[in-house]
mmCIF file of C-alpha atoms in Angstrom:
data_model
loop_
_atom_site.group_PDB
_atom_site.id
_atom_site.type_symbol
_atom_site.label_atom_id
_atom_site.label_comp_id
_atom_site.label_asym_id
_atom_site.label_seq_id
_atom_site.Cartn_x
_atom_site.Cartn_y
_atom_site.Cartn_z
ATOM 1 C CA UNK B 1 -25.871 -3.307 -0.175
ATOM 2 C CA UNK B 2 -26.184 -1.014 2.733
ATOM 3 C CA UNK B 3 -23.195 1.084 4.196
ATOM 4 C CA UNK B 4 -21.065 0.603 0.955
ATOM 5 C CA UNK B 5 -19.862 3.362 -1.220
ATOM 6 C CA UNK B 6 -18.432 2.295 -4.672
ATOM 7 C CA UNK B 7 -16.344 4.732 -6.620
ATOM 8 C CA UNK B 8 -15.183 4.094 -10.025
ATOM 9 C CA UNK B 9 -13.227 5.901 -12.889
ATOM 10 C CA UNK B 10 -10.260 6.155 -15.001
ATOM 11 C CA UNK B 11 -6.664 6.435 -14.177
ATOM 12 C CA UNK B 12 -5.694 10.058 -13.003
ATOM 13 C CA UNK B 13 -9.289 11.304 -12.203
ATOM 14 C CA UNK B 14 -8.684 11.733 -8.471
ATOM 15 C CA UNK B 15 -10.840 8.737 -7.421
ATOM 16 C CA UNK B 16 -8.076 7.685 -4.878
ATOM 17 C CA UNK B 17 -7.810 10.900 -3.241
ATOM 18 C CA UNK B 18 -11.536 11.444 -3.131
ATOM 19 C CA UNK B 19 -12.341 8.181 -1.885
ATOM 20 C CA UNK B 20 -9.911 8.297 0.881
ATOM 21 C CA UNK B 21 -11.086 11.485 1.867
ATOM 22 C CA UNK B 22 -14.899 10.583 1.747
ATOM 23 C CA UNK B 23 -14.010 7.493 3.817
ATOM 24 C CA UNK B 24 -12.288 9.576 6.539
ATOM 25 C CA UNK B 25 -15.127 12.109 6.407
ATOM 26 C CA UNK B 26 -17.985 9.649 7.233
ATOM 27 C CA UNK B 27 -15.917 7.180 9.241
ATOM 28 C CA UNK B 28 -15.763 4.389 6.869
ATOM 29 C CA UNK B 29 -12.859 1.963 5.928
ATOM 30 C CA UNK B 30 -11.062 2.767 2.648
ATOM 31 C CA UNK B 31 -10.110 0.012 0.085
ATOM 32 C CA UNK B 32 -8.213 0.794 -2.908
ATOM 33 C CA UNK B 33 -8.753 -2.062 -5.212
ATOM 34 C CA UNK B 34 -6.520 -0.586 -7.841
ATOM 35 C CA UNK B 35 -3.696 -1.126 -5.596
ATOM 36 C CA UNK B 36 -4.213 -4.912 -5.173
ATOM 37 C CA UNK B 37 -3.998 -5.151 -9.137
ATOM 38 C CA UNK B 38 -0.593 -3.025 -8.804
ATOM 39 C CA UNK B 39 0.650 -5.180 -6.209
ATOM 40 C CA UNK B 40 0.221 -8.298 -8.358
ATOM 41 C CA UNK B 41 1.905 -6.374 -11.181
ATOM 42 C CA UNK B 42 4.781 -5.649 -9.076
ATOM 43 C CA UNK B 43 5.123 -9.291 -8.056
ATOM 44 C CA UNK B 44 5.057 -10.326 -11.661
ATOM 45 C CA UNK B 45 7.735 -7.917 -12.825
ATOM 46 C CA UNK B 46 10.142 -8.777 -9.628
ATOM 47 C CA UNK B 47 9.762 -12.426 -10.770
ATOM 48 C CA UNK B 48 10.557 -11.713 -14.480
ATOM 49 C CA UNK B 49 7.024 -12.888 -15.462
ATOM 50 C CA UNK B 50 5.574 -11.242 -18.662
ATOM 51 C CA UNK B 51 2.315 -9.180 -17.540
ATOM 52 C CA UNK B 52 0.607 -10.625 -20.246
ATOM 53 C CA UNK B 53 1.391 -14.354 -19.559
ATOM 54 C CA UNK B 54 -2.315 -15.085 -18.292
ATOM 55 C CA UNK B 55 -1.458 -18.731 -16.903
ATOM 56 C CA UNK B 56 1.535 -17.601 -14.940
ATOM 57 C CA UNK B 57 0.193 -14.385 -13.777
ATOM 58 C CA UNK B 58 -3.058 -16.102 -12.835
ATOM 59 C CA UNK B 59 -0.785 -18.763 -10.659
ATOM 60 C CA UNK B 60 0.633 -15.635 -8.907
ATOM 61 C CA UNK B 61 -2.768 -14.280 -7.917
ATOM 62 C CA UNK B 62 -3.840 -17.817 -6.649
ATOM 63 C CA UNK B 63 -0.664 -17.806 -4.174
ATOM 64 C CA UNK B 64 -0.168 -14.119 -3.332
ATOM 65 C CA UNK B 65 -1.283 -12.723 0.113
ATOM 66 C CA UNK B 66 -2.567 -9.403 -0.419
ATOM 67 C CA UNK B 67 -3.649 -7.193 2.873
ATOM 68 C CA UNK B 68 -5.100 -3.797 2.502
ATOM 69 C CA UNK B 69 -4.994 -1.310 5.331
ATOM 70 C CA UNK B 70 -6.562 1.972 4.472
ATOM 71 C CA UNK B 71 -7.130 2.993 8.272
ATOM 72 C CA UNK B 72 -4.201 4.874 8.740
ATOM 73 C CA UNK B 73 -2.957 8.171 7.521
ATOM 74 C CA UNK B 74 -0.981 6.543 4.512
ATOM 75 C CA UNK B 75 -2.756 3.525 3.291
ATOM 76 C CA UNK B 76 -0.626 0.433 3.279
ATOM 77 C CA UNK B 77 -0.441 -2.576 1.102
ATOM 78 C CA UNK B 78 0.948 -5.773 2.330
ATOM 79 C CA UNK B 79 2.178 -8.072 -0.385
ATOM 80 C CA UNK B 80 3.202 -11.402 1.208
ATOM 81 C CA UNK B 81 4.478 -9.705 4.393
ATOM 82 C CA UNK B 82 6.193 -6.692 2.622
ATOM 83 C CA UNK B 83 4.444 -3.204 2.632
ATOM 84 C CA UNK B 84 4.788 -2.137 -0.817
ATOM 85 C CA UNK B 85 2.654 1.009 -0.980
ATOM 86 C CA UNK B 86 5.531 3.066 -2.273
ATOM 87 C CA UNK B 87 6.809 0.621 -4.550
ATOM 88 C CA UNK B 88 3.568 -0.071 -6.507
ATOM 89 C CA UNK B 89 3.527 3.571 -7.674
ATOM 90 C CA UNK B 90 6.639 3.168 -9.898
ATOM 91 C CA UNK B 91 6.002 4.099 -13.501
ATOM 92 C CA UNK B 92 7.074 0.663 -14.603
ATOM 93 C CA UNK B 93 4.054 -0.761 -12.519
ATOM 94 C CA UNK B 94 1.728 1.950 -14.042
ATOM 95 C CA UNK B 95 2.688 0.965 -17.513
ATOM 96 C CA UNK B 96 1.900 -2.694 -17.073
ATOM 97 C CA UNK B 97 -0.984 -2.860 -14.586
ATOM 98 C CA UNK B 98 -3.584 -2.745 -17.280
ATOM 99 C CA UNK B 99 -2.114 -6.050 -18.769
ATOM 100 C CA UNK B 100 -2.658 -7.799 -15.492
ATOM 101 C CA UNK B 101 -6.094 -6.554 -14.706
ATOM 102 C CA UNK B 102 -7.467 -7.784 -17.907
ATOM 103 C CA UNK B 103 -6.581 -11.350 -17.246
ATOM 104 C CA UNK B 104 -10.054 -13.154 -16.269
ATOM 105 C CA UNK B 105 -8.367 -15.347 -13.523
ATOM 106 C CA UNK B 106 -6.700 -12.452 -11.912
ATOM 107 C CA UNK B 107 -10.192 -10.445 -11.710
ATOM 108 C CA UNK B 108 -11.970 -13.437 -10.484
ATOM 109 C CA UNK B 109 -9.538 -13.819 -7.521
ATOM 110 C CA UNK B 110 -9.315 -10.359 -6.595
ATOM 111 C CA UNK B 111 -12.908 -9.767 -7.050
ATOM 112 C CA UNK B 112 -13.535 -12.490 -4.619
ATOM 113 C CA UNK B 113 -11.035 -11.019 -2.097
ATOM 114 C CA UNK B 114 -12.731 -7.612 -2.510
ATOM 115 C CA UNK B 115 -16.178 -8.810 -1.748
ATOM 116 C CA UNK B 116 -14.927 -10.080 1.679
ATOM 117 C CA UNK B 117 -13.614 -6.917 2.544
ATOM 118 C CA UNK B 118 -16.972 -5.344 1.790
ATOM 119 C CA UNK B 119 -18.908 -7.939 3.370
ATOM 120 C CA UNK B 120 -19.297 -6.238 7.053
ATOM 121 C CA UNK B 121 -20.292 -2.883 5.436
ATOM 122 C CA UNK B 122 -19.035 0.719 6.354
ATOM 123 C CA UNK B 123 -16.658 0.675 3.417
ATOM 124 C CA UNK B 124 -15.513 3.162 0.633
ATOM 125 C CA UNK B 125 -14.172 0.786 -2.179
ATOM 126 C CA UNK B 126 -12.755 2.346 -5.183
ATOM 127 C CA UNK B 127 -11.551 0.951 -8.611
ATOM 128 C CA UNK B 128 -12.906 0.312 -12.084
ATOM 129 C CA UNK B 129 -15.542 -2.272 -11.847
ATOM 130 C CA UNK B 130 -16.604 -1.922 -8.196
ATOM 131 C CA UNK B 131 -20.208 -0.623 -8.965
ATOM 132 C CA UNK B 132 -20.741 -2.826 -12.175
ATOM 133 C CA UNK B 133 -19.207 -6.087 -10.946
ATOM 134 C CA UNK B 134 -17.667 -6.479 -7.544
ATOM 135 C CA UNK B 135 -20.346 -4.580 -5.794
ATOM 136 C CA UNK B 136 -23.360 -4.247 -8.193
ATOM 137 C CA UNK B 137 -25.771 -3.698 -5.101
ATOM 138 C CA UNK B 138 -23.899 -1.075 -3.213
ATOM 139 C CA UNK B 139 -25.893 1.488 -1.746
ATOM 140 C CA UNK B 140 -24.112 4.320 -3.257
ATOM 141 C CA UNK B 141 -22.228 4.480 -6.681
ATOM 142 C CA UNK B 142 -20.235 7.111 -8.105
ATOM 143 C CA UNK B 143 -18.100 7.526 -11.172
ATOM 144 C CA UNK B 144 -15.325 9.957 -11.195
ATOM 145 C CA UNK B 145 -13.925 11.399 -14.385
ATOM 146 C CA UNK B 146 -11.948 14.290 -15.904
ATOM 147 C CA UNK B 147 -10.664 15.127 -19.264
ATOM 148 C CA UNK B 148 -7.371 13.153 -20.725
ATOM 149 C CA UNK B 149 -5.379 16.486 -20.670
ATOM 150 C CA UNK B 150 -6.142 17.417 -16.990
ATOM 151 C CA UNK B 151 -5.497 13.721 -15.954
ATOM 152 C CA UNK B 152 -2.014 13.835 -17.659
ATOM 153 C CA UNK B 153 -1.359 17.122 -15.904
ATOM 154 C CA UNK B 154 -2.153 15.909 -12.453
ATOM 155 C CA UNK B 155 0.149 12.737 -13.044
ATOM 156 C CA UNK B 156 2.930 15.031 -14.057
ATOM 157 C CA UNK B 157 2.525 17.057 -10.834
ATOM 158 C CA UNK B 158 2.252 13.845 -8.741
ATOM 159 C CA UNK B 159 5.499 12.509 -10.384
ATOM 160 C CA UNK B 160 7.210 15.971 -9.765
ATOM 161 C CA UNK B 161 6.216 15.867 -6.144
ATOM 162 C CA UNK B 162 7.914 12.447 -5.773
ATOM 163 C CA UNK B 163 10.876 14.030 -7.785
ATOM 164 C CA UNK B 164 10.439 12.356 -10.918
ATOM 165 C CA UNK B 165 10.261 14.356 -14.218
ATOM 166 C CA UNK B 166 8.203 13.042 -17.070
ATOM 167 C CA UNK B 167 7.166 14.635 -20.359
ATOM 168 C CA UNK B 168 3.394 15.586 -20.645
ATOM 169 C CA UNK B 169 2.639 13.832 -24.256
ATOM 170 C CA UNK B 170 4.187 10.753 -23.007
ATOM 171 C CA UNK B 171 1.908 10.668 -19.890
ATOM 172 C CA UNK B 172 -0.983 11.370 -22.031
ATOM 173 C CA UNK B 173 -0.375 8.718 -24.394
ATOM 174 C CA UNK B 174 0.112 6.195 -21.301
ATOM 175 C CA UNK B 175 -3.115 7.252 -19.852
ATOM 176 C CA UNK B 176 -4.993 6.980 -23.161
ATOM 177 C CA UNK B 177 -3.427 3.608 -23.692
ATOM 178 C CA UNK B 178 -4.775 2.406 -20.191
ATOM 179 C CA UNK B 179 -8.130 4.018 -21.049
ATOM 180 C CA UNK B 180 -8.355 1.918 -24.277
ATOM 181 C CA UNK B 181 -7.111 -1.387 -22.770
ATOM 182 C CA UNK B 182 -9.626 -0.716 -19.577
ATOM 183 C CA UNK B 183 -12.739 0.050 -21.457
ATOM 184 C CA UNK B 184 -12.223 -2.668 -23.852
ATOM 185 C CA UNK B 185 -11.396 -5.692 -21.957
ATOM 186 C CA UNK B 186 -13.713 -8.657 -22.322
ATOM 187 C CA UNK B 187 -14.120 -8.906 -18.729
ATOM 188 C CA UNK B 188 -15.361 -6.013 -16.325
ATOM 189 C CA UNK B 189 -14.610 -3.137 -18.692
ATOM 190 C CA UNK B 190 -14.417 0.324 -17.313
ATOM 191 C CA UNK B 191 -17.723 2.021 -17.613
ATOM 192 C CA UNK B 192 -20.085 3.726 -15.248
ATOM 193 C CA UNK B 193 -22.853 1.780 -13.568
ATOM 194 C CA UNK B 194 -26.433 2.707 -15.062
ATOM 195 C CA UNK B 195 -27.252 4.130 -11.464
ATOM 196 C CA UNK B 196 -24.077 5.843 -10.626
ATOM 197 C CA UNK B 197 -23.741 9.406 -10.295
ATOM 198 C CA UNK B 198 -21.047 10.730 -12.694
ATOM 199 C CA UNK B 199 -19.007 13.413 -11.468
ATOM 200 C CA UNK B 200 -16.659 15.241 -13.932
ATOM 201 C CA UNK B 201 -13.753 16.637 -11.775
ATOM 202 C CA UNK B 202 -11.778 18.421 -14.509
ATOM 203 C CA UNK B 203 -13.048 22.021 -13.344
ATOM 204 C CA UNK B 204 -13.768 20.919 -9.505
ATOM 205 C CA UNK B 205 -11.596 21.031 -6.633
ATOM 206 C CA UNK B 206 -10.974 17.740 -4.476
ATOM 207 C CA UNK B 207 -12.617 19.186 -1.648
ATOM 208 C CA UNK B 208 -15.707 20.325 -3.984
ATOM 209 C CA UNK B 209 -15.979 16.348 -5.291
ATOM 210 C CA UNK B 210 -15.588 15.172 -1.543
ATOM 211 C CA UNK B 211 -18.563 17.636 -0.434
ATOM 212 C CA UNK B 212 -20.835 16.185 -3.379
ATOM 213 C CA UNK B 213 -20.243 12.788 -2.391
ATOM 214 C CA UNK B 214 -20.509 13.142 1.375
ATOM 215 C CA UNK B 215 -23.711 15.154 0.983
ATOM 216 C CA UNK B 216 -25.331 12.562 -1.461
ATOM 217 C CA UNK B 217 -24.213 9.579 1.043
ATOM 218 C CA UNK B 218 -25.710 11.485 3.948
ATOM 219 C CA UNK B 219 -28.597 12.534 2.110
ATOM 220 C CA UNK B 220 -29.656 9.138 1.437
#
């Protein structure tokens, strides 16, 4: 699939920031698929629907209108006409999104939408199953990772910048829980595609990772 960059990785590895900057550098559209699952999770929480109630959440997914706009300085996520780009980053959403993402009917619905977004090419799409399931024929595939400890520290700094304080051990446990759920689910588990370039960001800066990916994309 020409002119398509797939970037996968676990929570807190920095893939969203990296993917957004790569897209800006090479002039492609940026799509954060994790934000789509977060939007659906937010909708379930708002309606008081348990996030592990598969049939009910699947019904929400079938009806929800989710529009992604990654072209501006701050990517927006429009859920049923409302920009929820900030609301989907709340800790409550983070704690429940893996439950929603493991529902087969939800993944089927959102995968369909994501493939439509990538059909025209010139897109950088990031998530957890882009290179393995959503766009297995993407021209460029990367898997961004980092140690669990470093990912927890990054999440703590991110929350602090937003004015929210959280214990590092609590964050580490939440990340470990998300890793387990994402990597052991029956449908589209988190794992690198066989032909993906794996990049460990633990000891690398964002700029270094972006440079590696841009160089690889332009080199091909």
